[in-house]
Coordinates of N, CA and C (backbone and C1' of nucleotides) in Angstrom, one line a residue:
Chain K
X1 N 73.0 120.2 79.0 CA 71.6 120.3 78.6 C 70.8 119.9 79.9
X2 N 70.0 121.0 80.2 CA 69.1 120.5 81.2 C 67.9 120.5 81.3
X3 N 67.2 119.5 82.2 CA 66.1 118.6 81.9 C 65.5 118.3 83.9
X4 N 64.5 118.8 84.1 CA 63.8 118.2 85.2 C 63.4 116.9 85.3
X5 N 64.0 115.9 85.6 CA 63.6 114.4 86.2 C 62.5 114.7 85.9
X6 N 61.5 115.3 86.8 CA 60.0 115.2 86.7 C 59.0 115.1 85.1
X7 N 60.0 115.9 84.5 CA 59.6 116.2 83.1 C 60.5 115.2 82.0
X8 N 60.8 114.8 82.5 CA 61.9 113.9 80.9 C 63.4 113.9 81.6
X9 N 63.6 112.4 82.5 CA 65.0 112.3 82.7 C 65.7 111.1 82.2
X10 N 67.1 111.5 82.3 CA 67.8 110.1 81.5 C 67.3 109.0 81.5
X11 N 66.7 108.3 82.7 CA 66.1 107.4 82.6 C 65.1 107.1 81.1
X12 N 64.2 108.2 81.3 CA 62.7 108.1 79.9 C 64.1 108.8 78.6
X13 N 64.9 109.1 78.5 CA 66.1 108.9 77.3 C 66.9 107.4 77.3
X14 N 66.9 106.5 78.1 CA 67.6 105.4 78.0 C 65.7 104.3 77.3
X15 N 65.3 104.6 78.0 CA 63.8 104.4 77.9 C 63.5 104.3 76.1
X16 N 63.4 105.5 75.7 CA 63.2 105.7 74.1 C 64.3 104.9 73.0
X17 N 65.2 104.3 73.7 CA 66.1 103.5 72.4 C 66.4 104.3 71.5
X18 N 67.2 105.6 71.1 CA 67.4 105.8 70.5 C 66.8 107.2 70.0
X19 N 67.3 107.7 69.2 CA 67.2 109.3 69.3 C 66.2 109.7 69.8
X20 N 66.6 110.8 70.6 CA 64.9 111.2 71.2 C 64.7 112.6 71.0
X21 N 63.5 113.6 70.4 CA 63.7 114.9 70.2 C 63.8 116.1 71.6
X22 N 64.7 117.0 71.6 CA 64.9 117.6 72.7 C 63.9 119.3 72.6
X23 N 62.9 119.1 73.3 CA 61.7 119.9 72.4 C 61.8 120.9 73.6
X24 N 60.9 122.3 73.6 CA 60.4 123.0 73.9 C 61.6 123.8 74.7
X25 N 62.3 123.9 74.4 CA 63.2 125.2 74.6 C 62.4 126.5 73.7
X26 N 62.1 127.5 74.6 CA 61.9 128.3 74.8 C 62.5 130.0 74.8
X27 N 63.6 130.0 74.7 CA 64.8 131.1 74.5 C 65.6 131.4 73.9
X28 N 66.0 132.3 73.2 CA 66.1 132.5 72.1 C 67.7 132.2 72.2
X29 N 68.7 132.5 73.3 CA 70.2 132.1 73.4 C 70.4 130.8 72.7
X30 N 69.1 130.1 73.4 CA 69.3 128.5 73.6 C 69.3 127.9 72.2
X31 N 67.8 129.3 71.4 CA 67.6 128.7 70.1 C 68.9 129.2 69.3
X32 N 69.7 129.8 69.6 CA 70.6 130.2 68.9 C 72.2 129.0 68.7
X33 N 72.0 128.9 70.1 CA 73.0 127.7 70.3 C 72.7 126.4 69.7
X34 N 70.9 126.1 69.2 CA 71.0 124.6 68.3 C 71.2 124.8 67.1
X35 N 70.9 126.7 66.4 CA 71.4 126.5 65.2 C 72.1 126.8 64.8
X36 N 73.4 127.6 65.6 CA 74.9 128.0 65.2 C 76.0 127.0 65.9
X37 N 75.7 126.4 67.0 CA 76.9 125.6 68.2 C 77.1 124.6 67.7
X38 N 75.6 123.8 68.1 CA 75.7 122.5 67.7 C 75.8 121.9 66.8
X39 N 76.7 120.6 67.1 CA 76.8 120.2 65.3 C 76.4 118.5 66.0
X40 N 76.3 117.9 64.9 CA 75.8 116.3 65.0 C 77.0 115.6 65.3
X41 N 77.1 114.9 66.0 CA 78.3 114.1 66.8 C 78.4 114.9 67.9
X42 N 78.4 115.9 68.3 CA 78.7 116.6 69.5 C 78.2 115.4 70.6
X43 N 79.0 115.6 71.7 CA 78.2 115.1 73.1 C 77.8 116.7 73.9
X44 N 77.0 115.9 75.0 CA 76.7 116.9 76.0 C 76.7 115.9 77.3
X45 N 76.5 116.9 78.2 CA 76.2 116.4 79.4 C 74.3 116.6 79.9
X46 N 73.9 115.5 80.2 CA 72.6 115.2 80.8 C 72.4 116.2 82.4
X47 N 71.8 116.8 82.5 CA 72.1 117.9 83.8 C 70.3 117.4 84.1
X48 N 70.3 117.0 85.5 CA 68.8 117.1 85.8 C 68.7 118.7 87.0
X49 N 67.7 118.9 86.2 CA 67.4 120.4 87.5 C 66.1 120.1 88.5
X50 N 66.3 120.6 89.3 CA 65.0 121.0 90.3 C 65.0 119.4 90.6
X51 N 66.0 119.1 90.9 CA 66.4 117.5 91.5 C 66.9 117.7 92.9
X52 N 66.4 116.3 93.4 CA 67.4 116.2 94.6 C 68.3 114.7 94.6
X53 N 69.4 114.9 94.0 CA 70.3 116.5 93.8 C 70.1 116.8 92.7
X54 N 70.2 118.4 92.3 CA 70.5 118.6 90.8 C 71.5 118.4 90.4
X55 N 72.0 118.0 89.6 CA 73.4 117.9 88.6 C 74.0 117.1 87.1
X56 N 74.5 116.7 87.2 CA 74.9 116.2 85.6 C 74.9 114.5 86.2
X57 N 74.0 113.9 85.5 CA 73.5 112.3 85.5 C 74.5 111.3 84.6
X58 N 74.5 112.1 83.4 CA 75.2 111.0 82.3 C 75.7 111.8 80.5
X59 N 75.5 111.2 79.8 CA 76.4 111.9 78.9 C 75.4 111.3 77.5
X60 N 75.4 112.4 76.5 CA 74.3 111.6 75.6 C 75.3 112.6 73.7
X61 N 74.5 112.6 72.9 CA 75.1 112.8 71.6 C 73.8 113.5 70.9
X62 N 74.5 114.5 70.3 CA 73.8 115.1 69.4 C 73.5 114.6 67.8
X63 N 72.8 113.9 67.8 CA 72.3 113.6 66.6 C 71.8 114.0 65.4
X64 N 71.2 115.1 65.3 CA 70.5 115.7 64.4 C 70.1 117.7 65.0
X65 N 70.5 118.1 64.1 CA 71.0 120.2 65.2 C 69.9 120.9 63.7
X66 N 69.3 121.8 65.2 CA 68.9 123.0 64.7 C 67.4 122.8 63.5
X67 N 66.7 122.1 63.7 CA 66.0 122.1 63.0 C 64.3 122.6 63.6
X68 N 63.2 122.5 63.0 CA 62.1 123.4 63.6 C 61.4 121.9 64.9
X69 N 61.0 123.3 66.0 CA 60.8 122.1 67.2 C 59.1 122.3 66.6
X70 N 59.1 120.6 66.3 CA 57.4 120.3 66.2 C 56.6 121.2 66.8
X71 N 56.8 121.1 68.2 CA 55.4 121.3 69.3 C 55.0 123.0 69.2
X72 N 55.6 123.6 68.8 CA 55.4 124.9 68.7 C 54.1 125.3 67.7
X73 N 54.3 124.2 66.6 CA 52.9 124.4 65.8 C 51.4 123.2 66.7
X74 N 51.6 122.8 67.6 CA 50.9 121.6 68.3 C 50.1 122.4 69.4
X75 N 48.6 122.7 69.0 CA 47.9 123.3 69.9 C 47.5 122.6 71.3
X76 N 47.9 121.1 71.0 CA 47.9 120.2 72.0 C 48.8 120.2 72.7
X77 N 50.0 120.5 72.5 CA 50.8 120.6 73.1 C 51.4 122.1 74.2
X78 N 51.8 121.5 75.6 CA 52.5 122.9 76.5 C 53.5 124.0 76.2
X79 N 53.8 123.6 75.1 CA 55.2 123.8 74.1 C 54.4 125.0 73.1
X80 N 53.1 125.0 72.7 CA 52.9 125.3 71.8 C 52.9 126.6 71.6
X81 N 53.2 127.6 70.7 CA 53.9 129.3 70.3 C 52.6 129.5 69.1
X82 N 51.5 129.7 69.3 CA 50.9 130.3 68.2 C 51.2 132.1 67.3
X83 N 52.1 132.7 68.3 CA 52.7 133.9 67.7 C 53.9 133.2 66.4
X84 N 54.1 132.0 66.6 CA 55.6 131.1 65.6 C 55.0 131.3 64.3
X85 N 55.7 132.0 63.2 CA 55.2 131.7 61.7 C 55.6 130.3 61.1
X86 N 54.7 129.6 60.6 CA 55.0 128.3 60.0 C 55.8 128.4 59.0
X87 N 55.6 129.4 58.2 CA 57.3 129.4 57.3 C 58.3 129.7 57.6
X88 N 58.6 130.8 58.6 CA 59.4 130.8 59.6 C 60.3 130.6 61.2
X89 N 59.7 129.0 61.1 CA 59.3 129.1 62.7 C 60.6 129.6 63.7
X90 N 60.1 130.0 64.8 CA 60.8 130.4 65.9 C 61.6 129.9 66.1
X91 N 61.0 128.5 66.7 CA 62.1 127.6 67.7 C 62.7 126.2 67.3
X92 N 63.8 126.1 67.3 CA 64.3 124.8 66.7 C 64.4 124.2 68.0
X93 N 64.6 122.9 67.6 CA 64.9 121.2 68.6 C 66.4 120.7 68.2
X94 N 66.9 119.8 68.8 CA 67.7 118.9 68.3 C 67.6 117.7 68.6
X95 N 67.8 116.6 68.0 CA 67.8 115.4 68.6 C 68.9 114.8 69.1
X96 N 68.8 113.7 70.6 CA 69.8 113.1 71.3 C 69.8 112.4 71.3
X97 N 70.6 111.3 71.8 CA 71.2 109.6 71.7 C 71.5 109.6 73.3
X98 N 71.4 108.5 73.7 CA 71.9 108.0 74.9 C 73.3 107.8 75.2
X99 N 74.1 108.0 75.9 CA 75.5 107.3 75.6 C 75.7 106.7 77.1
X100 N 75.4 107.7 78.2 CA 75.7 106.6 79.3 C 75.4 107.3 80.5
X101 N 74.9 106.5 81.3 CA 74.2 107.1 82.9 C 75.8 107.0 84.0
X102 N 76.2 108.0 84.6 CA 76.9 107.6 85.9 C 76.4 106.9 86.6
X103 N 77.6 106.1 87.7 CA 77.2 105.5 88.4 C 76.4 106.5 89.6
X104 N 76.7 107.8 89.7 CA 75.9 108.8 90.5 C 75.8 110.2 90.0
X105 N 74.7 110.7 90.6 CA 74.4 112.1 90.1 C 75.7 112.8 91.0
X106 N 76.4 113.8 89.7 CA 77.1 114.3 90.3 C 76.7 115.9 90.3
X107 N 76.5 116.8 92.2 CA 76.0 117.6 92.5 C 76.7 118.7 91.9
X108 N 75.8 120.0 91.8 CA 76.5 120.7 91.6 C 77.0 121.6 92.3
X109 N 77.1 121.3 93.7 CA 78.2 121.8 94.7 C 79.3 121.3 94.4
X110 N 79.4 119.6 94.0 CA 80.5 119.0 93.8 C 81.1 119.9 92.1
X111 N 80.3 119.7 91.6 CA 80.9 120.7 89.8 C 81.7 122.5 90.5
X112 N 81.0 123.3 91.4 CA 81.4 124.0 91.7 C 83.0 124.0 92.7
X113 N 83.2 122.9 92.6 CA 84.5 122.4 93.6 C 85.8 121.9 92.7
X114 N 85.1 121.2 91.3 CA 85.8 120.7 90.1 C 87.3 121.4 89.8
X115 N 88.3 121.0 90.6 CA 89.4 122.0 89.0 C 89.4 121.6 88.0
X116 N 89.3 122.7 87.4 CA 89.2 122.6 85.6 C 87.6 123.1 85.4
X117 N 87.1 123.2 86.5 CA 85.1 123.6 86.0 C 85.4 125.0 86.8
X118 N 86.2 126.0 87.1 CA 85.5 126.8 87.6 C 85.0 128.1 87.1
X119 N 85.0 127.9 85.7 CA 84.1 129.1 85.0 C 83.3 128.0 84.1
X120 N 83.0 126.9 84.6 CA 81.6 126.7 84.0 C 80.7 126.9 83.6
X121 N 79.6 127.2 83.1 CA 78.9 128.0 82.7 C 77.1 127.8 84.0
X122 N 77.6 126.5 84.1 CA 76.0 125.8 85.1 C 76.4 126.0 86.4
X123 N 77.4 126.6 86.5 CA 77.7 126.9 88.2 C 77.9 128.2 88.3
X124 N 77.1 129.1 87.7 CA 77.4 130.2 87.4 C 76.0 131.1 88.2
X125 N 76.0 131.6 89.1 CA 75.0 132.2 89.9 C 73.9 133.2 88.8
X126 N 72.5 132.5 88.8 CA 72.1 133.3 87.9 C 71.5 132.7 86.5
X127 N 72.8 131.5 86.2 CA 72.6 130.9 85.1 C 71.6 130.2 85.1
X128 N 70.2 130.9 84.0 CA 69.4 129.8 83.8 C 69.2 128.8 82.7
X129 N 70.1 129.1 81.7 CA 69.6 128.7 80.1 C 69.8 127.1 80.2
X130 N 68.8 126.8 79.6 CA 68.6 125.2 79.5 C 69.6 124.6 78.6
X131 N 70.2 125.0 77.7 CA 71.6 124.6 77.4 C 72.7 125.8 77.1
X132 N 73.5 125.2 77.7 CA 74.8 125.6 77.0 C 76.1 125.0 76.9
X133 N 77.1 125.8 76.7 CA 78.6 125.0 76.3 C 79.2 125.1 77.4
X134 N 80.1 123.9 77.2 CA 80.6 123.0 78.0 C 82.2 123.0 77.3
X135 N 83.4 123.5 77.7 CA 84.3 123.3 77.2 C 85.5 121.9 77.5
X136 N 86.1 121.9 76.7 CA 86.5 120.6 76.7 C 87.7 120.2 78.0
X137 N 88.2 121.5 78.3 CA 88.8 120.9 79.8 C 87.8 120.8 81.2
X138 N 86.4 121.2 80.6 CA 85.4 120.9 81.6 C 84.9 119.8 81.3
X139 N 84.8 119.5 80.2 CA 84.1 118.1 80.1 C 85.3 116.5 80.7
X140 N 86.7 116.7 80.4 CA 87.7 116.1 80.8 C 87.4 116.1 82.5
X141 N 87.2 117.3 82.6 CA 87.4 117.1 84.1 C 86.0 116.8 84.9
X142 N 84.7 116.4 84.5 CA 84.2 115.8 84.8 C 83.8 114.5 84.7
X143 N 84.8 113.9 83.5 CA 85.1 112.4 83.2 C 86.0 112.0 83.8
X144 N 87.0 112.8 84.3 CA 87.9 112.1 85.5 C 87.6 111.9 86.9
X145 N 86.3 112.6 87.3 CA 85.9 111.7 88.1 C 86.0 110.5 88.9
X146 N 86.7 110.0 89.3 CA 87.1 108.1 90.0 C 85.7 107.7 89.9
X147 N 85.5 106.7 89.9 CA 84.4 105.8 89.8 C 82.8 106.7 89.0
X148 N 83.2 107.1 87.9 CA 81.5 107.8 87.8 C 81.1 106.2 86.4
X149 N 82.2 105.4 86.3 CA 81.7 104.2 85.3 C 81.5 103.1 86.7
X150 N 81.8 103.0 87.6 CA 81.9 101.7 88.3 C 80.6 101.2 88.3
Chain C
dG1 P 53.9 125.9 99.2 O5' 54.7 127.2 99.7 C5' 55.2 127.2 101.1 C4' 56.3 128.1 101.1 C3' 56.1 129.3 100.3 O3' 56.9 130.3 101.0 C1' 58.0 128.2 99.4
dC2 P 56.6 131.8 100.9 O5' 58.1 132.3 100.8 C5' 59.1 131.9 101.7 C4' 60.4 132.3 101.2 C3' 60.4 133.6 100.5 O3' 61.5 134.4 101.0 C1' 61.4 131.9 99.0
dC3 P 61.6 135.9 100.8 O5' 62.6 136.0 99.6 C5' 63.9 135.3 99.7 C4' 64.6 135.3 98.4 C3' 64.4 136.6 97.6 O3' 65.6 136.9 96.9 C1' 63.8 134.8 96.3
dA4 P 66.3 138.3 97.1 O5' 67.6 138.1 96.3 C5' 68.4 137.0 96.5 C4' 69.0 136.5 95.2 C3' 69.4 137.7 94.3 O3' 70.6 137.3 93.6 C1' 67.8 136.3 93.2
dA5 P 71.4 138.3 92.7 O5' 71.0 137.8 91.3 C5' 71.3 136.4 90.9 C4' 70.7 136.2 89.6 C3' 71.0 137.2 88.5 O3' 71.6 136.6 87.4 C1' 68.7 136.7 88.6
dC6 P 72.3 137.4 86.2 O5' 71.1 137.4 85.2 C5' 70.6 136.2 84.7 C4' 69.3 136.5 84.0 C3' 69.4 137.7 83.0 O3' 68.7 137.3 81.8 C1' 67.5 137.8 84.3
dG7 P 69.5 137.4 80.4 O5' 68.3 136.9 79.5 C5' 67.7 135.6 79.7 C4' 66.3 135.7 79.3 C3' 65.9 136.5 78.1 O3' 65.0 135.8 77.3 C1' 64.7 137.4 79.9
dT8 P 64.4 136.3 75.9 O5' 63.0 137.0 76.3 C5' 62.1 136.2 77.0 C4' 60.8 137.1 77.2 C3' 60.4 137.9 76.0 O3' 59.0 137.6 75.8 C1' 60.5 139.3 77.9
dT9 P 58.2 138.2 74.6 O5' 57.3 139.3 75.3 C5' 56.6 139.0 76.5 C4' 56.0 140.3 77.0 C3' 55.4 141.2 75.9 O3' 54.0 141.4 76.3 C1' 56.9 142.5 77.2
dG10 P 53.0 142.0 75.3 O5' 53.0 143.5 75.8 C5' 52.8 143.9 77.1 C4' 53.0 145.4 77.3 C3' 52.5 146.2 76.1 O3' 52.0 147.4 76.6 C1' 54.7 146.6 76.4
dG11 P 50.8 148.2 76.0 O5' 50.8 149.5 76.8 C5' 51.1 149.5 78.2 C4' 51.9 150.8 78.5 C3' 51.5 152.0 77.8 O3' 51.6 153.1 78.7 C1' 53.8 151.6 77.3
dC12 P 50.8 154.5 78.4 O5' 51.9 155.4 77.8 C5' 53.0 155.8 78.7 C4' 54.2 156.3 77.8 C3' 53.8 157.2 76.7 O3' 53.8 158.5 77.1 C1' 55.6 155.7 76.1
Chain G
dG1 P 67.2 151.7 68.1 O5' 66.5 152.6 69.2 C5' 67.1 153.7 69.8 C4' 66.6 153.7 71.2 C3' 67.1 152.5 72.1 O3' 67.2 153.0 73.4 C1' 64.8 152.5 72.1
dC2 P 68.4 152.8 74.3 O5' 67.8 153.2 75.7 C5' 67.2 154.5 75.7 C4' 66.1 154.5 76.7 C3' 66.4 153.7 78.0 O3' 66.1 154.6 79.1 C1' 64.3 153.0 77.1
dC3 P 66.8 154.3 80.5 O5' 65.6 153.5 81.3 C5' 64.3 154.1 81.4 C4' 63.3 153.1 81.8 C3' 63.9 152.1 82.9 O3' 62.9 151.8 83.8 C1' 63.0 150.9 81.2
dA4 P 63.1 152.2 85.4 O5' 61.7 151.9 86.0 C5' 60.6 152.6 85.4 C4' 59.4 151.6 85.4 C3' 59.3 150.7 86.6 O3' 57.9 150.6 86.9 C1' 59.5 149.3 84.7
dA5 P 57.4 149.8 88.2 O5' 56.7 148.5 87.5 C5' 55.7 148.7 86.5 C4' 55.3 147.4 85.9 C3' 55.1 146.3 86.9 O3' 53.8 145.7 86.6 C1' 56.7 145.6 85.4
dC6 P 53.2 144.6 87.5 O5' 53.5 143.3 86.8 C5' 53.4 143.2 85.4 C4' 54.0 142.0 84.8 C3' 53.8 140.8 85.7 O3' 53.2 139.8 84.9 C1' 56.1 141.0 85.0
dG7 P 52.7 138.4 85.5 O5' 53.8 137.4 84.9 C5' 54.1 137.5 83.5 C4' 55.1 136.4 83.2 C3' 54.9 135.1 84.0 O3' 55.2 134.1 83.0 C1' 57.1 136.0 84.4
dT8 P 55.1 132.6 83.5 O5' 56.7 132.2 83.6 C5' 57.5 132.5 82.5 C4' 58.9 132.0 82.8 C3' 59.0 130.6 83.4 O3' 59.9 129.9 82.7 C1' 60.1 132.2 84.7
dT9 P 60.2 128.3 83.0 O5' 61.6 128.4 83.6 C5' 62.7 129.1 83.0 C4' 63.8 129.2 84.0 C3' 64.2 127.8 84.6 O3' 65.5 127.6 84.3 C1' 64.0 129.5 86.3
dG10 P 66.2 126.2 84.4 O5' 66.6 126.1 86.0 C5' 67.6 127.0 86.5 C4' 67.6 126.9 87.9 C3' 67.5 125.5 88.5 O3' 68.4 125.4 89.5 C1' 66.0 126.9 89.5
dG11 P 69.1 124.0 89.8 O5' 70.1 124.5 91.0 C5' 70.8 125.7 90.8 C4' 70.8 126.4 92.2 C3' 71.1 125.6 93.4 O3' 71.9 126.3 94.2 C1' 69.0 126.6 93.7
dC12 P 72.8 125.6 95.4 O5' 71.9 125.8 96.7 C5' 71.7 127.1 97.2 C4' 70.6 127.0 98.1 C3' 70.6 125.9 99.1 O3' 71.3 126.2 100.3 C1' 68.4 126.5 98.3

DNA sequence: GCCAACGTTGGC
DNA sequence: GCCAACGTTGGC
């Protein structure tokens, strides 16, 4: 799942203590993936973009899948979709849990080098979607790592 | 700041 | 329902 530092990074998720809503996805793949993929307990990986460096920061949990993202009815909000019908809204959110920061951001030159990541989906030229799946000999192999707990 | 990739929009 | 134009993402 990814997220611009500038806009909301692991940091302001370690920050919030506890579930925090993952709002303003915008695309319909993405909306599709909180309400058919995801399920509650799931982990993901924390990916900061438009970073220096960009790449996967730390590791957090899905808490709560597929449900309507507030801000879309919030005229105050950057988020907000006034074409969204309130009985039917567009866009769902999910909520996330903190689970743990690396000891470094790991680039995504270095993910594109990974065995076991090389049909990842975020090292994929082109890939823009703010989330996707992460399969489990890719997630293994970014937990093996040497020192990403030290 | 450039630009490739690709999703979305809207005319027809 | 095609497809060109446009807008956005995000690495570099």
């Amino acid at each position: 799942m990814k997220s611009e530092p500038d806009v909301y990074s692991i940091d302001d998720l370690i920050a919030a203590g506890g579930p925090a809503l993952w709002e303003g996805c915008r695309n319909y793949t993405v909306r599709n993936f909180m309400r058919d993929t995801m399920k509650v307990g799931d982990l993901a990986f924390f990916y900061h973009s438009n970073a220096e460096p960009s790449g996967i920061v730390g590791t957090m949990k899905i808490t709560r899948t597929g449900y309507p993202d507030p801000t879309q009815f919030d005229p105050t909000s950057e988020y907000f979709d006034p074409k969204s019908p309130v009985d039917t809204p567009r866009w769902l959110a999910v909520d996330v849990e903190f689970v743990e920061k690396f000891s470094r951001t790991i680039p995504l030159a270095e993910l594109k080098e990974l065995p076991g990541c090389e049909e990842m989906l975020v090292t994929r030229r082109g890939q823009r979607l703010s989330v996707m799946p992460v399969t489990e000999q890719e997630w293994n192999a970014v937990l093996g790592i040497p020192g990403l707990r030290a």
